[in-house]
Amino acid sequence: MSISVAIAGVTGYAGAELLRLLVAHPAYASGELTIGALAAGSSAGQQLGELLPHLPEFGDRVVVETSAETLGGHDVVFLALPHGHSAALAHELDAEVSIIDCAADFRLRSAAEWEKYYGSPHAGSWVYGLPEMPGHRDAISQTGRVAVPGCFPTGATMALMPAVHAGLIQPNINVVSITGVSGAGKKASVGMLGAETMSNVRAYNTAGKHRHTPEIKQNLGEFIAADIQLSFTPVLAPMPRGILTTATAPLAAGVDAVQARATYEDFYADETFVTVLPEGYQPQTKSVVGSNGVQVQVEVNEDAGLLLVTSAIDNLTKGTAGGAVQCMNLMHGFPETAGLPVAGLAP
């Protein structure tokens, strides 16, 4: 059996990363996976060699327009489109087509939260595509519609999930995530110009305004009945890729460093893509660049009575395209790790 795959938004950072990963997928090498329509908006009609020179195998492929007609007929469609553009297109595709949405359109279950943060009508919710969350792996494998997590929620959820699940902390959480500029996509923006970002670090969408805030709360809320108080601060750093997340929260009564470490090691013991680092080692973005890996460190600040968890991911791989391919593997019976590198690039 073979499957055909299409990508909408292939010339964006997430779409290009999807194509890079799919080319390295063993099912592509064996012929079990074929890559069909490669679609985009304003770049339709151009050759991919002009736009994605790092993927020479597809240099002579012409980008097609993004429509139900060009994407229909494939077994899997990846939607790597701006937020708010996936829903209408998804509803035009046949139910037999597996759709994996890398945008936010179907992530949030709350219509009120969607409308508050995105300012448009809520399109509904799909299975949330973070396999490492308890119960989600089975749900992903049994559905034809998956919403891939946002990059910040991936880093924050992977950092905090074991602690919330085990009751190690009180639900008053502070998260700071430092991100590379590719997280903003390719759209033209003065704030993303090299002259604005080089040798500069700045916070943005602070004090609860970032759209990923309700998504992080939704994820952690699966493991606790109490309301979660969350402060999320994203910080833009002058690097192409990567997210370093630090999360702190007050310890629950009686929790110590030994218990915290054992909890994290047990929780992630069977997760191929997650490494709980030995004591004394810190996650760093350069160690996960180009990989689907997650590095995690857990510590207890006894003087402050806080749990400190740090995680590092590549925002384009585990944070978007790698997570999407991981979901495709589960949905179509491939080994979950197929085509997904665990090792990062160094130097």
Short mmCIF file of C-alpha atoms in Angstrom, two decimals:
data_model
loop_
_atom_site.label_atom_id
_atom_site.label_comp_id
_atom_site.label_asym_id
_atom_site.label_seq_id
_atom_site.Cartn_x
_atom_site.Cartn_y
_atom_site.Cartn_z
CA MET A 1 0.00 0.00 0.00
CA SER A 2 1.20 3.51 -0.77
CA ILE A 3 -0.03 6.97 0.10
CA SER A 4 0.16 10.25 -1.77
CA VAL A 5 0.89 13.47 0.07
CA ALA A 6 0.24 17.12 -0.75
CA ILE A 7 1.51 20.24 1.00
CA ALA A 8 -0.31 23.57 1.01
CA GLY A 9 1.99 26.46 1.89
CA VAL A 10 5.09 24.61 0.76
CA THR A 11 7.17 27.76 0.25
CA GLY A 12 6.78 28.94 3.85
CA TYR A 13 9.17 27.87 6.56
CA ALA A 14 6.88 25.15 7.95
CA GLY A 15 5.91 23.87 4.51
CA ALA A 16 9.53 23.71 3.36
CA GLU A 17 10.46 21.84 6.53
CA LEU A 18 7.68 19.34 5.85
CA LEU A 19 9.06 18.69 2.38
CA ARG A 20 12.60 18.32 3.75
CA LEU A 21 11.45 15.69 6.24
CA LEU A 22 9.27 13.81 3.76
CA VAL A 23 12.12 13.49 1.27
CA ALA A 24 14.12 11.71 4.00
CA HIS A 25 11.21 9.45 5.00
CA PRO A 26 11.96 5.75 4.42
CA ALA A 27 8.52 5.30 2.87
CA TYR A 28 9.43 7.89 0.22
CA ALA A 29 12.63 6.00 -0.55
CA SER A 30 10.71 2.71 -0.88
CA GLY A 31 7.91 4.18 -2.98
CA GLU A 32 5.27 3.68 -0.29
CA LEU A 33 4.89 7.47 -0.06
CA THR A 34 4.68 9.75 -3.07
CA ILE A 35 4.78 13.53 -2.97
CA GLY A 36 2.09 15.08 -5.11
CA ALA A 37 0.81 18.65 -5.24
CA LEU A 38 3.10 21.30 -3.78
CA ALA A 39 0.92 24.35 -3.40
CA ALA A 40 1.24 27.96 -2.28
CA GLY A 41 -0.35 31.36 -2.79
CA SER A 42 1.62 34.23 -4.31
CA SER A 43 4.45 31.94 -5.47
CA ALA A 44 2.18 29.67 -7.54
CA GLY A 45 3.61 29.19 -11.02
CA GLN A 46 7.25 29.46 -9.92
CA GLN A 47 9.72 26.61 -9.84
CA LEU A 48 10.70 25.34 -6.42
CA GLY A 49 14.37 25.63 -7.33
CA GLU A 50 14.00 29.42 -7.17
CA LEU A 51 12.31 29.31 -3.78
CA LEU A 52 13.75 26.30 -1.93
CA PRO A 53 17.26 25.77 -3.29
CA HIS A 54 18.14 23.52 -0.36
CA LEU A 55 15.80 20.87 -1.82
CA PRO A 56 17.34 20.28 -5.25
CA GLU A 57 15.41 17.08 -5.91
CA PHE A 58 12.31 19.22 -6.39
CA GLY A 59 13.99 22.10 -8.19
CA ASP A 60 12.03 21.67 -11.41
CA ARG A 61 8.64 21.18 -9.73
CA VAL A 62 6.22 24.03 -10.35
CA VAL A 63 4.26 25.38 -7.38
CA VAL A 64 0.51 25.03 -7.95
CA GLU A 65 -2.30 27.17 -6.61
CA THR A 66 -3.76 26.24 -3.25
CA SER A 67 -7.27 24.94 -3.84
CA ALA A 68 -9.49 21.96 -3.13
CA GLU A 69 -8.99 20.92 -6.75
CA THR A 70 -5.18 20.78 -6.56
CA LEU A 71 -5.13 19.14 -3.11
CA GLY A 72 -8.02 16.72 -3.59
CA GLY A 73 -7.31 13.16 -4.57
CA HIS A 74 -4.35 12.81 -2.20
CA ASP A 75 -4.38 10.53 0.81
CA VAL A 76 -2.75 13.10 3.12
CA VAL A 77 -2.87 16.89 2.93
CA PHE A 78 -0.65 19.02 5.12
CA LEU A 79 -1.95 22.55 5.60
CA ALA A 80 0.95 24.89 6.40
CA LEU A 81 -1.09 28.07 5.96
CA PRO A 82 -1.51 31.27 7.98
CA HIS A 83 -3.97 31.09 10.86
CA GLY A 84 -7.57 31.44 9.72
CA HIS A 85 -7.01 30.02 6.22
CA SER A 86 -7.18 26.28 6.90
CA ALA A 87 -10.80 25.87 7.97
CA ALA A 88 -12.52 26.86 4.72
CA LEU A 89 -10.17 24.74 2.63
CA ALA A 90 -10.46 21.75 4.95
CA HIS A 91 -14.23 21.75 4.66
CA GLU A 92 -13.95 21.48 0.86
CA LEU A 93 -11.84 18.32 0.97
CA ASP A 94 -13.37 14.85 1.04
CA ALA A 95 -13.75 13.04 4.32
CA GLU A 96 -11.47 10.27 3.05
CA VAL A 97 -8.51 12.67 2.91
CA SER A 98 -6.36 12.79 6.05
CA ILE A 99 -5.77 16.45 6.90
CA ILE A 100 -2.98 17.58 9.19
CA ASP A 101 -3.29 21.28 9.97
CA CYS A 102 -0.16 23.11 11.11
CA ALA A 103 -2.07 26.33 11.82
CA ALA A 104 -4.18 27.17 14.85
CA ASP A 105 -7.64 26.86 13.27
CA PHE A 106 -8.67 23.63 15.02
CA ARG A 107 -6.48 23.60 18.15
CA LEU A 108 -8.70 25.33 20.68
CA ARG A 109 -11.80 23.65 22.07
CA SER A 110 -13.23 26.88 23.49
CA ALA A 111 -15.02 29.08 20.96
CA ALA A 112 -14.80 32.02 23.37
CA GLU A 113 -11.01 31.71 23.67
CA TRP A 114 -10.61 31.39 19.91
CA GLU A 115 -12.69 34.49 19.25
CA LYS A 116 -10.88 36.44 21.99
CA TYR A 117 -7.39 35.71 20.64
CA TYR A 118 -8.00 35.30 16.91
CA GLY A 119 -10.97 37.59 16.30
CA SER A 120 -12.92 35.33 13.93
CA PRO A 121 -15.62 32.65 14.22
CA HIS A 122 -14.55 29.36 15.76
CA ALA A 123 -14.23 26.55 13.20
CA GLY A 124 -14.35 23.72 15.75
CA SER A 125 -11.64 21.48 17.14
CA TRP A 126 -9.79 18.40 15.92
CA VAL A 127 -7.68 15.79 17.67
CA TYR A 128 -4.73 17.62 19.19
CA GLY A 129 -1.53 16.29 17.64
CA LEU A 130 0.97 15.98 20.48
CA PRO A 131 1.50 12.21 20.78
CA GLU A 132 3.44 12.50 24.04
CA MET A 133 0.32 13.73 25.86
CA PRO A 134 -1.44 10.81 27.60
CA GLY A 135 -4.25 9.44 25.44
CA HIS A 136 -3.38 11.50 22.38
CA ARG A 137 -1.28 8.87 20.60
CA ASP A 138 -4.27 6.51 20.30
CA ALA A 139 -6.62 9.33 19.32
CA ILE A 140 -4.26 10.48 16.56
CA SER A 141 -3.93 6.97 15.15
CA GLN A 142 -7.72 6.65 14.86
CA THR A 143 -8.62 9.96 13.23
CA GLY A 144 -8.39 11.61 9.83
CA ARG A 145 -8.18 15.15 11.17
CA VAL A 146 -5.33 16.43 13.35
CA ALA A 147 -4.45 19.89 14.65
CA VAL A 148 -0.69 20.18 15.09
CA PRO A 149 0.29 22.10 18.26
CA GLY A 150 1.82 25.54 18.18
CA CYS A 151 5.56 25.75 18.67
CA PHE A 152 5.44 27.57 22.01
CA PRO A 153 2.78 25.22 23.43
CA THR A 154 4.89 22.25 22.36
CA GLY A 155 7.91 23.49 24.31
CA ALA A 156 5.88 24.59 27.32
CA THR A 157 3.69 21.48 27.47
CA MET A 158 6.66 19.15 27.23
CA ALA A 159 8.33 21.08 30.04
CA LEU A 160 5.36 21.17 32.41
CA MET A 161 3.19 18.17 31.61
CA PRO A 162 4.86 15.65 33.96
CA ALA A 163 4.77 18.13 36.85
CA VAL A 164 1.09 18.99 36.42
CA HIS A 165 0.13 15.38 35.74
CA ALA A 166 1.84 14.20 38.97
CA GLY A 167 0.75 17.15 41.12
CA LEU A 168 4.29 18.34 41.79
CA ILE A 169 3.36 22.02 41.55
CA GLN A 170 0.70 24.51 42.43
CA PRO A 171 -1.13 25.78 39.32
CA ASN A 172 0.45 29.24 39.34
CA ILE A 173 2.87 28.99 36.44
CA ASN A 174 5.32 31.36 34.81
CA VAL A 175 6.66 30.52 31.35
CA VAL A 176 9.29 32.43 29.38
CA SER A 177 10.14 31.18 25.89
CA ILE A 178 13.01 32.50 23.79
CA THR A 179 12.44 31.91 20.08
CA GLY A 180 14.23 32.24 16.77
CA VAL A 181 12.87 34.54 14.08
CA SER A 182 11.59 31.78 11.79
CA GLY A 183 8.65 31.37 14.14
CA ALA A 184 7.15 34.53 12.65
CA GLY A 185 7.03 33.01 9.17
CA LYS A 186 8.14 34.56 5.88
CA LYS A 187 5.70 37.44 5.72
CA ALA A 188 7.25 40.87 5.25
CA SER A 189 7.54 42.77 8.52
CA VAL A 190 9.73 45.66 9.65
CA GLY A 191 10.19 44.02 13.05
CA MET A 192 11.70 40.93 11.40
CA LEU A 193 14.26 42.79 9.30
CA GLY A 194 17.86 41.85 9.98
CA ALA A 195 18.62 45.40 11.07
CA GLU A 196 15.91 45.10 13.74
CA THR A 197 16.70 41.59 15.01
CA MET A 198 20.49 41.28 14.86
CA SER A 199 22.24 41.97 18.19
CA ASN A 200 18.83 42.48 19.80
CA VAL A 201 16.55 40.57 22.17
CA ARG A 202 13.03 41.73 22.97
CA ALA A 203 9.83 40.45 24.53
CA TYR A 204 6.55 40.77 22.61
CA ASN A 205 2.84 40.07 23.06
CA THR A 206 3.41 40.18 26.81
CA ALA A 207 1.02 40.07 29.79
CA GLY A 208 -1.25 37.34 28.43
CA LYS A 209 -1.68 38.73 24.92
CA HIS A 210 0.08 36.00 22.95
CA ARG A 211 -2.28 33.67 21.07
CA HIS A 212 -0.57 30.56 22.38
CA THR A 213 -1.52 31.36 25.99
CA PRO A 214 -4.95 29.63 25.90
CA GLU A 215 -3.45 26.64 24.09
CA ILE A 216 -0.86 26.06 26.83
CA LYS A 217 -3.58 26.36 29.48
CA GLN A 218 -5.83 23.97 27.57
CA ASN A 219 -3.09 21.35 27.39
CA LEU A 220 -2.14 21.51 31.05
CA GLY A 221 -5.80 21.65 32.01
CA GLU A 222 -6.20 18.06 30.87
CA PHE A 223 -4.34 16.94 33.99
CA ILE A 224 -5.75 19.14 36.75
CA ALA A 225 -9.21 20.20 37.90
CA ALA A 226 -8.14 23.53 39.40
CA ASP A 227 -7.90 26.68 37.29
CA ILE A 228 -4.42 27.29 35.97
CA GLN A 229 -2.92 30.73 36.43
CA LEU A 230 -0.44 31.20 33.60
CA SER A 231 1.93 34.02 32.74
CA PHE A 232 3.48 33.46 29.30
CA THR A 233 6.19 35.74 27.93
CA PRO A 234 7.69 35.12 24.47
CA VAL A 235 11.09 36.64 23.70
CA LEU A 236 12.52 37.10 20.20
CA ALA A 237 16.22 36.29 19.83
CA PRO A 238 18.58 36.76 16.84
CA MET A 239 18.75 33.14 15.72
CA PRO A 240 16.99 31.35 12.83
CA ARG A 241 15.56 28.37 14.73
CA GLY A 242 14.90 27.08 18.20
CA ILE A 243 12.85 27.68 21.33
CA LEU A 244 14.29 27.62 24.83
CA THR A 245 11.53 27.52 27.44
CA THR A 246 11.94 28.08 31.17
CA ALA A 247 8.95 27.35 33.37
CA THR A 248 8.63 27.91 37.10
CA ALA A 249 5.86 27.17 39.58
CA PRO A 250 5.53 26.83 43.37
CA LEU A 251 6.18 23.31 44.63
CA ALA A 252 3.35 21.29 46.12
CA ALA A 253 3.81 20.36 49.76
CA GLY A 254 6.48 17.74 50.37
CA VAL A 255 7.92 17.63 46.85
CA ASP A 256 11.69 17.49 46.64
CA ALA A 257 14.31 17.30 43.89
CA VAL A 258 14.56 13.50 44.01
CA GLN A 259 10.82 13.08 43.49
CA ALA A 260 10.76 15.69 40.72
CA ARG A 261 13.56 14.02 38.76
CA ALA A 262 12.09 10.54 39.18
CA THR A 263 8.71 11.81 37.97
CA TYR A 264 10.17 13.24 34.77
CA GLU A 265 12.38 10.24 34.06
CA ASP A 266 9.44 7.86 34.51
CA PHE A 267 7.02 9.98 32.49
CA TYR A 268 9.33 10.19 29.48
CA ALA A 269 11.03 6.80 29.81
CA ASP A 270 9.44 5.40 26.64
CA GLU A 271 9.44 8.60 24.54
CA THR A 272 12.04 8.37 21.78
CA PHE A 273 12.12 12.08 21.09
CA VAL A 274 12.44 13.30 24.69
CA THR A 275 15.69 13.38 26.63
CA VAL A 276 15.65 14.23 30.32
CA LEU A 277 19.19 15.49 30.71
CA PRO A 278 21.45 14.37 33.56
CA GLU A 279 21.83 16.73 36.50
CA GLY A 280 24.17 19.60 35.74
CA TYR A 281 23.40 19.71 32.00
CA GLN A 282 21.18 22.36 30.45
CA PRO A 283 19.02 22.16 27.31
CA GLN A 284 20.26 24.32 24.47
CA THR A 285 18.69 25.13 21.13
CA LYS A 286 21.80 24.30 19.07
CA SER A 287 21.57 20.69 20.26
CA VAL A 288 18.12 20.14 18.74
CA VAL A 289 18.37 22.14 15.50
CA GLY A 290 17.02 20.07 12.61
CA SER A 291 15.80 17.29 14.90
CA ASN A 292 12.46 16.20 16.30
CA GLY A 293 14.04 15.98 19.72
CA VAL A 294 13.13 17.64 22.99
CA GLN A 295 15.69 18.25 25.71
CA VAL A 296 14.35 18.70 29.25
CA GLN A 297 15.98 19.57 32.56
CA VAL A 298 14.10 19.58 35.89
CA GLU A 299 15.40 21.22 39.07
CA VAL A 300 14.17 22.34 42.46
CA ASN A 301 15.03 25.77 43.81
CA GLU A 302 14.75 24.99 47.50
CA ASP A 303 15.33 28.57 48.68
CA ALA A 304 12.50 29.89 46.51
CA GLY A 305 10.25 26.83 46.86
CA LEU A 306 9.97 26.54 43.09
CA LEU A 307 10.17 23.86 40.46
CA LEU A 308 12.25 25.00 37.47
CA VAL A 309 11.92 23.13 34.18
CA THR A 310 13.79 24.01 31.00
CA SER A 311 13.11 22.61 27.54
CA ALA A 312 14.64 23.09 24.09
CA ILE A 313 13.06 22.29 20.73
CA ASP A 314 13.48 23.25 17.11
CA ASN A 315 10.38 25.32 16.42
CA LEU A 316 10.21 24.22 12.77
CA THR A 317 10.79 20.51 13.42
CA LYS A 318 9.29 19.19 16.67
CA GLY A 319 7.46 22.52 17.03
CA THR A 320 5.67 22.21 13.67
CA ALA A 321 6.65 20.03 10.70
CA GLY A 322 8.26 17.20 12.66
CA GLY A 323 5.23 16.98 14.90
CA ALA A 324 3.04 16.87 11.78
CA VAL A 325 5.03 14.00 10.23
CA GLN A 326 4.96 12.18 13.57
CA CYS A 327 1.15 12.40 13.43
CA MET A 328 1.06 11.24 9.79
CA ASN A 329 3.11 8.19 10.77
CA LEU A 330 0.60 7.28 13.47
CA MET A 331 -2.40 7.91 11.22
CA HIS A 332 -1.12 5.74 8.38
CA GLY A 333 0.63 2.89 10.12
CA PHE A 334 4.26 3.88 9.67
CA PRO A 335 6.65 3.61 12.62
CA GLU A 336 6.09 6.76 14.65
CA THR A 337 9.74 7.78 14.40
CA ALA A 338 10.05 7.22 10.63
CA GLY A 339 11.79 10.05 8.82
CA LEU A 340 12.31 12.05 11.98
CA PRO A 341 15.88 12.72 13.14
CA VAL A 342 16.63 12.45 16.83
CA ALA A 343 20.12 13.94 16.62
CA GLY A 344 20.63 17.67 16.13
CA LEU A 345 23.21 19.44 14.01
CA ALA A 346 26.56 20.47 15.47
CA PRO A 347 28.34 22.75 15.33
#
